[in-house]
């Protein structure tokens, strides 16, 4: 019971903290580090250094040695000066997101960040990382900029928001740690993890069999052709006939007869929603690899048959976001 | 901060350790720096990729052997010297396992401590400078650890470290001045390695002559007012009343007094010394160089003295601590007081005692001469006259004497330094039944012409005699003055110019007759003296005086305000150098002219809004001030053409600049416009 209480308390504190941070350092595409959002404290080594100073001060007192006093104060002054130097190493740096490309769940998402100096100072050894990711270190020349890439494991499909970035610097002496939490409003689209196995459904049928909603295809109208007996009546161009032209059929998708349809229904055997999405993802990739045309039908989305990388990405995007609250995806780049 | 060490930083930390250890070499056993050198060499081979890191067993063995070595050498590890030795070894061995930041920083902090601890041994300007070099080097090593090495040139850590330390200097000065000097919280182990210098508490023939070969400084003296004349400058240090036939030594009661002083007792004199005040009194401050002995030097009869000194029953001053660091004390002395007008009956035999069976000829002569003299004084005059008239030589290189050293000296060799004369003279007096004793200290001193103080060197060490005469107390007699009057009137260097410092041909003191050398020597000594006075001797008393003078009164509020102001100014300078350095963008001439126009218009109430482009601004100005429309439109036009259309036309630029000038010249008109505007 106390454990749950503690967990609740921690949750409360963390959410408070997040709210406070969100107010103080609101998410933005571009963040300039200033005294508003840079914090500074002695590092572990800095506390060690302060202990050293205390030892020297005691030696100075007990030996009544003015030079030991002088050196103690010199190093103490150095510590104070280092506060300013360490702060200056972060302040005046502008960070912004420089894009990311989609990954599959379980892979490492790569985020590119752009660091730009806007204070005509050099920024050396600036470390950037997420709480559970690797740290990257950058150096920005005066007036220059530098791009670094950070990687994070994406575990779930959908929009992946890595949260607040930690930016920190120990430069120049390592005695102090200046840091900031910034939210660059970064997001990366995570495709579902492709299922490990699962053959393409046999009934991934040809052309028309897949048509469930006849009107949905009206946008993909591509032209007319001479009526052939057997054409569906609803495709007959009655209007042209009324104008006195010969009977024609409205042709919707030129290649419809050579394309496959992947339907949500076909994945029924896979299990839960995630497994079904994974299975569909696997099929999409297989069909793309085989350079076949395919369409995708999800309960709320329908993607007309097509091929190529763009088409595949559209299909994967639809799968990634399927069934997730729309609000999460809004505002994403 | 990644944990991996930048490759180059290893060189920095190794260099820094060398710089921090080098000043300790004089007080380290040679094997200790050898261990450090070995460790650094191995680490360097690892750095080169030639050798692997030593295995754990080898490191453990090194640690064990080194600790054993320290323990065997010092017999303890609790002390300053073993502590320094252990630190040096630890720093060296740390480099052998230095793979991550933690080890690196431990090595750096050890370096900081080593660099600063060397001033516990020596505190001269050059030692402070060496320690400072160590601090700079370690700071550079820290910078090298934390910067990305590929990006900058090799010396950049050193430059940044020097800059940061320079920026810390004002803070250091402020703290140094105001930080309260608290009395020691507990007593610390002192260095045992430091050699004892100056006269010892025993005197055998040849002892003072040995000191005469040293040009080291013994102490400096600053007089309040004019210093006494040269032949009054007898700096009493030790009184030797015990003679064993060869060696004079301090009697047991005097040793006990010294021990009591060390224990901090207020009154240490076995018998309260009694004296009759004189008329001639001097006040002075002595700054004693570290001698690792306990005696302090003073003129005549001390009347008043500083805390930290005690007076013995023979009127010598005793320090309550071993003088292992430079010690400064103030004394007021009477030059013509009467010491012990009554000699206690218990003391008399001590001051007369001579060992049986030594120096029979001298004993016999003394008895005969005393029998023939009417008074003690007459006897003493006869002895001194004998020294003067007979063929006695004053020399720094006296021959060795046999068992009956006084007989050998008086009737044989007749070549000796001051201790020979003092010893023989005192012997003769005692043999004649006059209480007498040998006094050891310094005589004379060299005046620094640039400031009113005297330098007393080891070669000024001297031995003379005191005889107790009824009604006069202890009276000083200097047989050396009878033999070599120049020694007392001027200095040893004048009298024995050939022998003087013959063993150290490079000693400045030997060549002090050469003007340029004398100048450099005295200037440098003045610097050292002021360094001692201003920095090393800065204590609670001087602090109060200085703060009082600087702040015009001492109160906590004033102190806090002064600290805040001084610290604030010091930090503002750093802030300015860091953040104020944003260079103003240098505009091209056309833009400059255009901006001048904007400023001009702003003065007349038409401020260009942020984000307002030149065209919009121009149109707004034209709307609000039709009378200026033509001028402003022309200027804007030219500016845009020059700035954005990429055309470089000198004529157009000249026209632009001329128009702006005209516009600005007619500002009076705009001003009237403004006032009219604002009044409506």
PDB file of N, CA, C and O in Angstrom, chain B residues 605-606 618-628 677:
ATOM      1  N   UNK B 605      10.410  62.037 -34.075  1.00  0.00           N
ATOM      2  CA  UNK B 605       9.144  61.421 -33.697  1.00  0.00           C
ATOM      3  C   UNK B 605       8.672  60.321 -34.616  1.00  0.00           C
ATOM      4  O   UNK B 605       7.612  59.748 -34.399  1.00  0.00           O
ATOM      5  N   UNK B 606       9.457  60.004 -35.651  1.00  0.00           N
ATOM      6  CA  UNK B 606       9.015  58.952 -36.571  1.00  0.00           C
ATOM      7  C   UNK B 606       9.926  57.740 -36.405  1.00  0.00           C
ATOM      8  O   UNK B 606      10.846  57.529 -37.188  1.00  0.00           O
ATOM      9  N   UNK B 618       9.147  54.318 -45.504  1.00  0.00           N
ATOM     10  CA  UNK B 618       9.189  55.485 -46.372  1.00  0.00           C
ATOM     11  C   UNK B 618       7.774  55.996 -46.620  1.00  0.00           C
ATOM     12  O   UNK B 618       7.501  57.202 -46.527  1.00  0.00           O
ATOM     13  N   UNK B 619       6.863  55.070 -46.871  1.00  0.00           N
ATOM     14  CA  UNK B 619       5.501  55.507 -47.171  1.00  0.00           C
ATOM     15  C   UNK B 619       4.827  56.144 -45.974  1.00  0.00           C
ATOM     16  O   UNK B 619       4.106  57.138 -46.091  1.00  0.00           O
ATOM     17  N   UNK B 620       5.122  55.580 -44.810  1.00  0.00           N
ATOM     18  CA  UNK B 620       4.532  56.162 -43.610  1.00  0.00           C
ATOM     19  C   UNK B 620       5.065  57.582 -43.386  1.00  0.00           C
ATOM     20  O   UNK B 620       4.316  58.516 -43.079  1.00  0.00           O
ATOM     21  N   UNK B 621       6.389  57.718 -43.585  1.00  0.00           N
ATOM     22  CA  UNK B 621       6.982  59.050 -43.409  1.00  0.00           C
ATOM     23  C   UNK B 621       6.357  60.023 -44.400  1.00  0.00           C
ATOM     24  O   UNK B 621       6.000  61.154 -44.061  1.00  0.00           O
ATOM     25  N   UNK B 622       6.194  59.578 -45.652  1.00  0.00           N
ATOM     26  CA  UNK B 622       5.643  60.460 -46.677  1.00  0.00           C
ATOM     27  C   UNK B 622       4.216  60.887 -46.310  1.00  0.00           C
ATOM     28  O   UNK B 622       3.827  62.030 -46.527  1.00  0.00           O
ATOM     29  N   UNK B 623       3.462  59.936 -45.749  1.00  0.00           N
ATOM     30  CA  UNK B 623       2.085  60.262 -45.362  1.00  0.00           C
ATOM     31  C   UNK B 623       2.061  61.297 -44.261  1.00  0.00           C
ATOM     32  O   UNK B 623       1.335  62.271 -44.304  1.00  0.00           O
ATOM     33  N   UNK B 624       2.946  61.038 -43.235  1.00  0.00           N
ATOM     34  CA  UNK B 624       2.863  61.889 -42.049  1.00  0.00           C
ATOM     35  C   UNK B 624       3.614  63.199 -42.217  1.00  0.00           C
ATOM     36  O   UNK B 624       3.297  64.186 -41.562  1.00  0.00           O
ATOM     37  N   UNK B 625       4.612  63.220 -43.065  1.00  0.00           N
ATOM     38  CA  UNK B 625       5.409  64.435 -43.283  1.00  0.00           C
ATOM     39  C   UNK B 625       5.597  64.666 -44.771  1.00  0.00           C
ATOM     40  O   UNK B 625       6.648  64.358 -45.314  1.00  0.00           O
ATOM     41  N   UNK B 626       4.569  65.130 -45.419  1.00  0.00           N
ATOM     42  CA  UNK B 626       4.674  65.313 -46.872  1.00  0.00           C
ATOM     43  C   UNK B 626       5.849  66.212 -47.243  1.00  0.00           C
ATOM     44  O   UNK B 626       6.450  66.047 -48.300  1.00  0.00           O
ATOM     45  N   UNK B 627       6.188  67.145 -46.342  1.00  0.00           N
ATOM     46  CA  UNK B 627       7.260  68.095 -46.684  1.00  0.00           C
ATOM     47  C   UNK B 627       8.600  67.391 -46.846  1.00  0.00           C
ATOM     48  O   UNK B 627       9.512  67.893 -47.479  1.00  0.00           O
ATOM     49  N   UNK B 628       8.756  66.175 -46.241  1.00  0.00           N
ATOM     50  CA  UNK B 628      10.029  65.470 -46.354  1.00  0.00           C
ATOM     51  C   UNK B 628       9.966  64.370 -47.399  1.00  0.00           C
ATOM     52  O   UNK B 628      10.944  63.674 -47.628  1.00  0.00           O
ATOM     53  N   UNK B 677       3.867  69.439 -33.716  1.00  0.00           N
ATOM     54  CA  UNK B 677       3.077  68.217 -33.697  1.00  0.00           C
ATOM     55  C   UNK B 677       2.601  67.877 -32.294  1.00  0.00           C
ATOM     56  O   UNK B 677       1.446  67.583 -32.053  1.00  0.00           O
TER      57      UNK B 677
END
